[in-house]
PDB file of C-alpha atoms in Angstrom:
ATOM      1  CA  UNK A   1      21.872  12.906  -2.890  1.00  0.00           C
ATOM      2  CA  UNK A   2      18.781  15.097  -2.950  1.00  0.00           C
ATOM      3  CA  UNK A   3      17.950  17.626  -0.244  1.00  0.00           C
ATOM      4  CA  UNK A   4      15.518  16.494   2.488  1.00  0.00           C
ATOM      5  CA  UNK A   5      13.047  19.149   1.381  1.00  0.00           C
ATOM      6  CA  UNK A   6      13.007  17.728  -2.161  1.00  0.00           C
ATOM      7  CA  UNK A   7      12.353  14.223  -0.808  1.00  0.00           C
ATOM      8  CA  UNK A   8       9.510  15.490   1.385  1.00  0.00           C
ATOM      9  CA  UNK A   9       7.918  17.428  -1.473  1.00  0.00           C
ATOM     10  CA  UNK A  10       8.300  14.544  -3.914  1.00  0.00           C
ATOM     11  CA  UNK A  11       6.867  11.978  -1.526  1.00  0.00           C
ATOM     12  CA  UNK A  12       3.960  14.240  -0.620  1.00  0.00           C
ATOM     13  CA  UNK A  13       3.076  14.965  -4.258  1.00  0.00           C
ATOM     14  CA  UNK A  14       3.183  11.294  -5.270  1.00  0.00           C
ATOM     15  CA  UNK A  15       1.077  10.288  -2.255  1.00  0.00           C
ATOM     16  CA  UNK A  16      -1.419  13.079  -2.998  1.00  0.00           C
ATOM     17  CA  UNK A  17      -1.812  11.783  -6.556  1.00  0.00           C
ATOM     18  CA  UNK A  18      -2.167   8.155  -5.445  1.00  0.00           C
ATOM     19  CA  UNK A  19      -4.872   9.056  -2.924  1.00  0.00           C
ATOM     20  CA  UNK A  20      -6.783  11.236  -5.397  1.00  0.00           C
ATOM     21  CA  UNK A  21      -6.556   9.085  -8.511  1.00  0.00           C
ATOM     22  CA  UNK A  22      -5.123   5.658  -7.674  1.00  0.00           C
ATOM     23  CA  UNK A  23      -2.231   6.480 -10.008  1.00  0.00           C
ATOM     24  CA  UNK A  24       1.242   7.901  -9.479  1.00  0.00           C
ATOM     25  CA  UNK A  25       2.529  10.750 -11.624  1.00  0.00           C
ATOM     26  CA  UNK A  26       5.133  10.097 -14.311  1.00  0.00           C
ATOM     27  CA  UNK A  27       8.431  11.779 -13.449  1.00  0.00           C
ATOM     28  CA  UNK A  28       7.817  14.397 -16.149  1.00  0.00           C
ATOM     29  CA  UNK A  29       4.514  15.275 -14.473  1.00  0.00           C
ATOM     30  CA  UNK A  30       6.252  15.308 -11.101  1.00  0.00           C
ATOM     31  CA  UNK A  31       8.792  17.764 -12.520  1.00  0.00           C
ATOM     32  CA  UNK A  32       5.999  20.081 -13.643  1.00  0.00           C
ATOM     33  CA  UNK A  33       4.062  19.941 -10.387  1.00  0.00           C
ATOM     34  CA  UNK A  34       7.179  20.521  -8.251  1.00  0.00           C
ATOM     35  CA  UNK A  35       8.732  23.075 -10.604  1.00  0.00           C
ATOM     36  CA  UNK A  36      12.007  21.166 -10.926  1.00  0.00           C
ATOM     37  CA  UNK A  37      14.022  19.961 -13.947  1.00  0.00           C
ATOM     38  CA  UNK A  38      12.916  16.649 -15.488  1.00  0.00           C
ATOM     39  CA  UNK A  39      16.222  14.829 -14.758  1.00  0.00           C
ATOM     40  CA  UNK A  40      15.939  15.865 -11.102  1.00  0.00           C
ATOM     41  CA  UNK A  41      12.391  14.503 -10.907  1.00  0.00           C
ATOM     42  CA  UNK A  42      13.530  11.207 -12.413  1.00  0.00           C
ATOM     43  CA  UNK A  43      16.330  10.954  -9.829  1.00  0.00           C
ATOM     44  CA  UNK A  44      13.836  11.876  -7.112  1.00  0.00           C
ATOM     45  CA  UNK A  45      11.577   8.937  -8.009  1.00  0.00           C
ATOM     46  CA  UNK A  46      14.488   6.512  -7.749  1.00  0.00           C
ATOM     47  CA  UNK A  47      15.755   7.962  -4.483  1.00  0.00           C
ATOM     48  CA  UNK A  48      12.288   7.804  -2.938  1.00  0.00           C
ATOM     49  CA  UNK A  49      11.813   4.142  -3.806  1.00  0.00           C
ATOM     50  CA  UNK A  50      15.268   3.360  -2.426  1.00  0.00           C
ATOM     51  CA  UNK A  51      14.171   4.880   0.896  1.00  0.00           C
ATOM     52  CA  UNK A  52      10.653   3.499   1.128  1.00  0.00           C
ATOM     53  CA  UNK A  53       9.119   0.018   0.756  1.00  0.00           C
ATOM     54  CA  UNK A  54       8.047   0.920  -2.804  1.00  0.00           C
ATOM     55  CA  UNK A  55       9.610   0.120  -6.175  1.00  0.00           C
ATOM     56  CA  UNK A  56       9.727   0.995  -9.856  1.00  0.00           C
ATOM     57  CA  UNK A  57       8.969  -1.579 -12.520  1.00  0.00           C
ATOM     58  CA  UNK A  58      12.306  -3.339 -13.172  1.00  0.00           C
ATOM     59  CA  UNK A  59      14.420  -1.618 -15.801  1.00  0.00           C
ATOM     60  CA  UNK A  60      12.178   1.443 -15.983  1.00  0.00           C
ATOM     61  CA  UNK A  61      11.551   4.778 -14.262  1.00  0.00           C
ATOM     62  CA  UNK A  62       7.873   3.916 -13.754  1.00  0.00           C
ATOM     63  CA  UNK A  63       6.512   3.700 -10.223  1.00  0.00           C
ATOM     64  CA  UNK A  64       4.915   0.289  -9.734  1.00  0.00           C
ATOM     65  CA  UNK A  65       4.355   0.350  -5.986  1.00  0.00           C
ATOM     66  CA  UNK A  66       4.063   3.222  -3.539  1.00  0.00           C
ATOM     67  CA  UNK A  67       2.804   1.812  -0.251  1.00  0.00           C
ATOM     68  CA  UNK A  68       0.153   1.361   0.809  1.00  0.00           C
ATOM     69  CA  UNK A  69      -0.817   1.512  -2.874  1.00  0.00           C
ATOM     70  CA  UNK A  70       0.164  -0.607  -5.834  1.00  0.00           C
ATOM     71  CA  UNK A  71       0.015   1.106  -9.199  1.00  0.00           C
ATOM     72  CA  UNK A  72       0.139  -2.269 -10.925  1.00  0.00           C
ATOM     73  CA  UNK A  73      -3.096  -4.138 -10.111  1.00  0.00           C
ATOM     74  CA  UNK A  74      -2.990  -6.715  -7.317  1.00  0.00           C
ATOM     75  CA  UNK A  75      -5.668  -9.012  -5.945  1.00  0.00           C
ATOM     76  CA  UNK A  76      -6.364  -6.421  -3.215  1.00  0.00           C
ATOM     77  CA  UNK A  77      -9.019  -4.156  -4.721  1.00  0.00           C
ATOM     78  CA  UNK A  78      -9.774  -1.068  -2.663  1.00  0.00           C
ATOM     79  CA  UNK A  79     -13.010   0.922  -2.800  1.00  0.00           C
ATOM     80  CA  UNK A  80     -13.587   4.203  -0.983  1.00  0.00           C
ATOM     81  CA  UNK A  81     -17.189   5.257  -0.397  1.00  0.00           C
ATOM     82  CA  UNK A  82     -18.237   2.734  -3.049  1.00  0.00           C
ATOM     83  CA  UNK A  83     -15.754   3.702  -5.764  1.00  0.00           C
ATOM     84  CA  UNK A  84     -13.090   1.143  -6.726  1.00  0.00           C
ATOM     85  CA  UNK A  85     -10.066   3.078  -7.955  1.00  0.00           C
ATOM     86  CA  UNK A  86      -7.157   1.703  -5.922  1.00  0.00           C
ATOM     87  CA  UNK A  87      -5.110  -1.442  -5.341  1.00  0.00           C
ATOM     88  CA  UNK A  88      -3.167  -2.245  -2.179  1.00  0.00           C
ATOM     89  CA  UNK A  89       0.463  -3.342  -2.235  1.00  0.00           C
ATOM     90  CA  UNK A  90      -0.314  -6.358  -0.029  1.00  0.00           C
ATOM     91  CA  UNK A  91      -2.917  -7.678   2.365  1.00  0.00           C
ATOM     92  CA  UNK A  92      -1.371  -5.935   5.358  1.00  0.00           C
ATOM     93  CA  UNK A  93      -0.939  -2.553   3.671  1.00  0.00           C
ATOM     94  CA  UNK A  94      -4.581  -2.882   2.585  1.00  0.00           C
ATOM     95  CA  UNK A  95      -5.490  -2.674   6.269  1.00  0.00           C
ATOM     96  CA  UNK A  96      -3.570   0.622   6.606  1.00  0.00           C
ATOM     97  CA  UNK A  97      -5.196   2.400   3.657  1.00  0.00           C
ATOM     98  CA  UNK A  98      -8.032   3.637   5.865  1.00  0.00           C
ATOM     99  CA  UNK A  99      -5.700   6.158   7.521  1.00  0.00           C
ATOM    100  CA  UNK A 100      -5.390   8.025   4.219  1.00  0.00           C
ATOM    101  CA  UNK A 101      -9.169   8.447   3.837  1.00  0.00           C
ATOM    102  CA  UNK A 102     -10.410   9.948   7.110  1.00  0.00           C
ATOM    103  CA  UNK A 103     -14.164   9.864   7.578  1.00  0.00           C
ATOM    104  CA  UNK A 104     -14.690   7.592   4.575  1.00  0.00           C
ATOM    105  CA  UNK A 105     -15.666   3.939   4.265  1.00  0.00           C
ATOM    106  CA  UNK A 106     -12.906   1.730   2.859  1.00  0.00           C
ATOM    107  CA  UNK A 107     -13.687  -1.723   1.458  1.00  0.00           C
ATOM    108  CA  UNK A 108     -11.051  -4.320   0.601  1.00  0.00           C
ATOM    109  CA  UNK A 109     -12.085  -7.193  -1.655  1.00  0.00           C
ATOM    110  CA  UNK A 110      -9.686  -9.996  -2.480  1.00  0.00           C
ATOM    111  CA  UNK A 111      -9.733 -13.649  -3.470  1.00  0.00           C
ATOM    112  CA  UNK A 112      -8.121 -16.132  -1.080  1.00  0.00           C
ATOM    113  CA  UNK A 113      -4.838 -17.313  -2.627  1.00  0.00           C
ATOM    114  CA  UNK A 114      -5.630 -20.867  -1.546  1.00  0.00           C
ATOM    115  CA  UNK A 115      -9.170 -21.334  -2.865  1.00  0.00           C
ATOM    116  CA  UNK A 116     -10.022 -18.202  -4.866  1.00  0.00           C
ATOM    117  CA  UNK A 117     -13.127 -17.521  -2.788  1.00  0.00           C
ATOM    118  CA  UNK A 118     -13.915 -13.891  -1.987  1.00  0.00           C
ATOM    119  CA  UNK A 119     -12.918 -12.101   1.223  1.00  0.00           C
ATOM    120  CA  UNK A 120     -14.078  -8.658   2.363  1.00  0.00           C
ATOM    121  CA  UNK A 121     -12.805  -6.228   4.986  1.00  0.00           C
ATOM    122  CA  UNK A 122     -14.685  -2.964   5.541  1.00  0.00           C
ATOM    123  CA  UNK A 123     -13.327  -0.242   7.774  1.00  0.00           C
ATOM    124  CA  UNK A 124     -13.009   3.436   8.473  1.00  0.00           C
ATOM    125  CA  UNK A 125     -10.614   5.480  10.549  1.00  0.00           C
ATOM    126  CA  UNK A 126     -12.330   4.515  13.779  1.00  0.00           C
ATOM    127  CA  UNK A 127     -13.166   0.823  13.386  1.00  0.00           C
ATOM    128  CA  UNK A 128     -13.098  -2.371  11.379  1.00  0.00           C
ATOM    129  CA  UNK A 129     -16.780  -2.865  10.555  1.00  0.00           C
ATOM    130  CA  UNK A 130     -16.793  -6.082   8.492  1.00  0.00           C
ATOM    131  CA  UNK A 131     -14.527  -9.123   8.315  1.00  0.00           C
ATOM    132  CA  UNK A 132     -15.955 -11.759   5.988  1.00  0.00           C
ATOM    133  CA  UNK A 133     -15.344 -14.589   6.641  1.00  0.00           C
ATOM    134  CA  UNK A 134     -14.797 -14.042  10.360  1.00  0.00           C
ATOM    135  CA  UNK A 135     -12.000 -16.639  10.388  1.00  0.00           C
ATOM    136  CA  UNK A 136      -9.869 -14.551   7.975  1.00  0.00           C
ATOM    137  CA  UNK A 137      -6.163 -14.439   8.862  1.00  0.00           C
ATOM    138  CA  UNK A 138      -3.050 -12.593   7.756  1.00  0.00           C
ATOM    139  CA  UNK A 139       0.208 -14.388   7.043  1.00  0.00           C
ATOM    140  CA  UNK A 140       3.654 -13.240   5.962  1.00  0.00           C
ATOM    141  CA  UNK A 141       6.727 -15.219   5.031  1.00  0.00           C
ATOM    142  CA  UNK A 142       8.945 -12.145   5.369  1.00  0.00           C
ATOM    143  CA  UNK A 143       9.778  -9.997   8.368  1.00  0.00           C
ATOM    144  CA  UNK A 144       7.732  -6.804   8.716  1.00  0.00           C
ATOM    145  CA  UNK A 145      10.004  -3.816   8.162  1.00  0.00           C
ATOM    146  CA  UNK A 146      12.971  -5.884   7.001  1.00  0.00           C
ATOM    147  CA  UNK A 147      16.221  -6.095   8.901  1.00  0.00           C
ATOM    148  CA  UNK A 148      17.763  -2.972  10.471  1.00  0.00           C
ATOM    149  CA  UNK A 149      20.542  -2.656   7.862  1.00  0.00           C
ATOM    150  CA  UNK A 150      18.123  -2.306   4.967  1.00  0.00           C
ATOM    151  CA  UNK A 151      15.082  -0.914   6.754  1.00  0.00           C
ATOM    152  CA  UNK A 152      13.132   1.899   5.084  1.00  0.00           C
ATOM    153  CA  UNK A 153      13.994   5.531   5.908  1.00  0.00           C
ATOM    154  CA  UNK A 154      17.451   4.579   7.209  1.00  0.00           C
TER     155      UNK A 154
ATOM    156  CA  UNK B   1      -1.394 -11.927   2.349  1.00  0.00           C
ATOM    157  CA  UNK B   2      -4.880 -12.553   3.655  1.00  0.00           C
ATOM    158  CA  UNK B   3      -6.537 -15.983   3.691  1.00  0.00           C
ATOM    159  CA  UNK B   4     -10.044 -17.181   4.494  1.00  0.00           C
ATOM    160  CA  UNK B   5      -8.767 -19.178   7.480  1.00  0.00           C
ATOM    161  CA  UNK B   6      -5.639 -20.599   9.099  1.00  0.00           C
ATOM    162  CA  UNK B   7      -6.296 -23.866   7.294  1.00  0.00           C
ATOM    163  CA  UNK B   8      -6.347 -22.067   3.943  1.00  0.00           C
ATOM    164  CA  UNK B   9      -3.091 -20.249   4.736  1.00  0.00           C
ATOM    165  CA  UNK B  10      -1.377 -23.505   5.686  1.00  0.00           C
ATOM    166  CA  UNK B  11      -2.611 -25.063   2.415  1.00  0.00           C
ATOM    167  CA  UNK B  12      -1.085 -22.301   0.281  1.00  0.00           C
ATOM    168  CA  UNK B  13       3.344 -21.408   3.007  1.00  0.00           C
ATOM    169  CA  UNK B  14       3.920 -17.198  14.180  1.00  0.00           C
ATOM    170  CA  UNK B  15      -2.925 -14.135  13.118  1.00  0.00           C
ATOM    171  CA  UNK B  16      -6.539 -12.966  12.892  1.00  0.00           C
ATOM    172  CA  UNK B  17      -6.959 -10.106  10.447  1.00  0.00           C
ATOM    173  CA  UNK B  18      -8.210  -7.822  13.239  1.00  0.00           C
ATOM    174  CA  UNK B  19      -4.894  -8.272  15.038  1.00  0.00           C
ATOM    175  CA  UNK B  20      -2.922  -7.316  11.928  1.00  0.00           C
ATOM    176  CA  UNK B  21      -5.226  -4.329  11.432  1.00  0.00           C
ATOM    177  CA  UNK B  22      -4.387  -3.214  14.963  1.00  0.00           C
ATOM    178  CA  UNK B  23      -1.081  -1.565  11.115  1.00  0.00           C
ATOM    179  CA  UNK B  24       0.897   4.578   8.737  1.00  0.00           C
ATOM    180  CA  UNK B  25      -1.127   7.610   9.814  1.00  0.00           C
ATOM    181  CA  UNK B  26       2.089   9.289   5.550  1.00  0.00           C
ATOM    182  CA  UNK B  27      -0.061  12.297   4.657  1.00  0.00           C
ATOM    183  CA  UNK B  28       2.107  14.853   6.459  1.00  0.00           C
ATOM    184  CA  UNK B  29       4.018  17.133   4.057  1.00  0.00           C
TER     185      UNK B  29
END
């Protein structure tokens, strides 16, 4: 098990990269930026995704999802101040992305899974400024946060 | 997921998107 400080530093570096570029670092890049051995960085990636609601692509060491971001494209395209560089893990996490971009305008564009028609949510860290169409709803078939035994950060 | 309306969600399957947004504030080291 890795030290808490290593988990904090690893999480922070991956999140910094996701915010800046829309991409997560490979574990070899993580090793270089944290100044740790490559095998330790690889283990760090796996321990972080076991603790958080993220995941690696099955059978690989490659980060696929690091909430609120998805590194693999989803239907939830995210633009910040007009630049589309990010994808959200899900529709709900898309609504939380604004907290990572203080003072900036965040726009979520996604097709409705039922009809394929476009939906738009625009927001910043003080308000939701656009919901189009106004009748837009969120729906989940799974419990938010999971059950206590397997909850993140346990 | 997000849907254009309740009807669309039910056609896909216990809220308005603004309620779900009222979702995190992850950047601390």
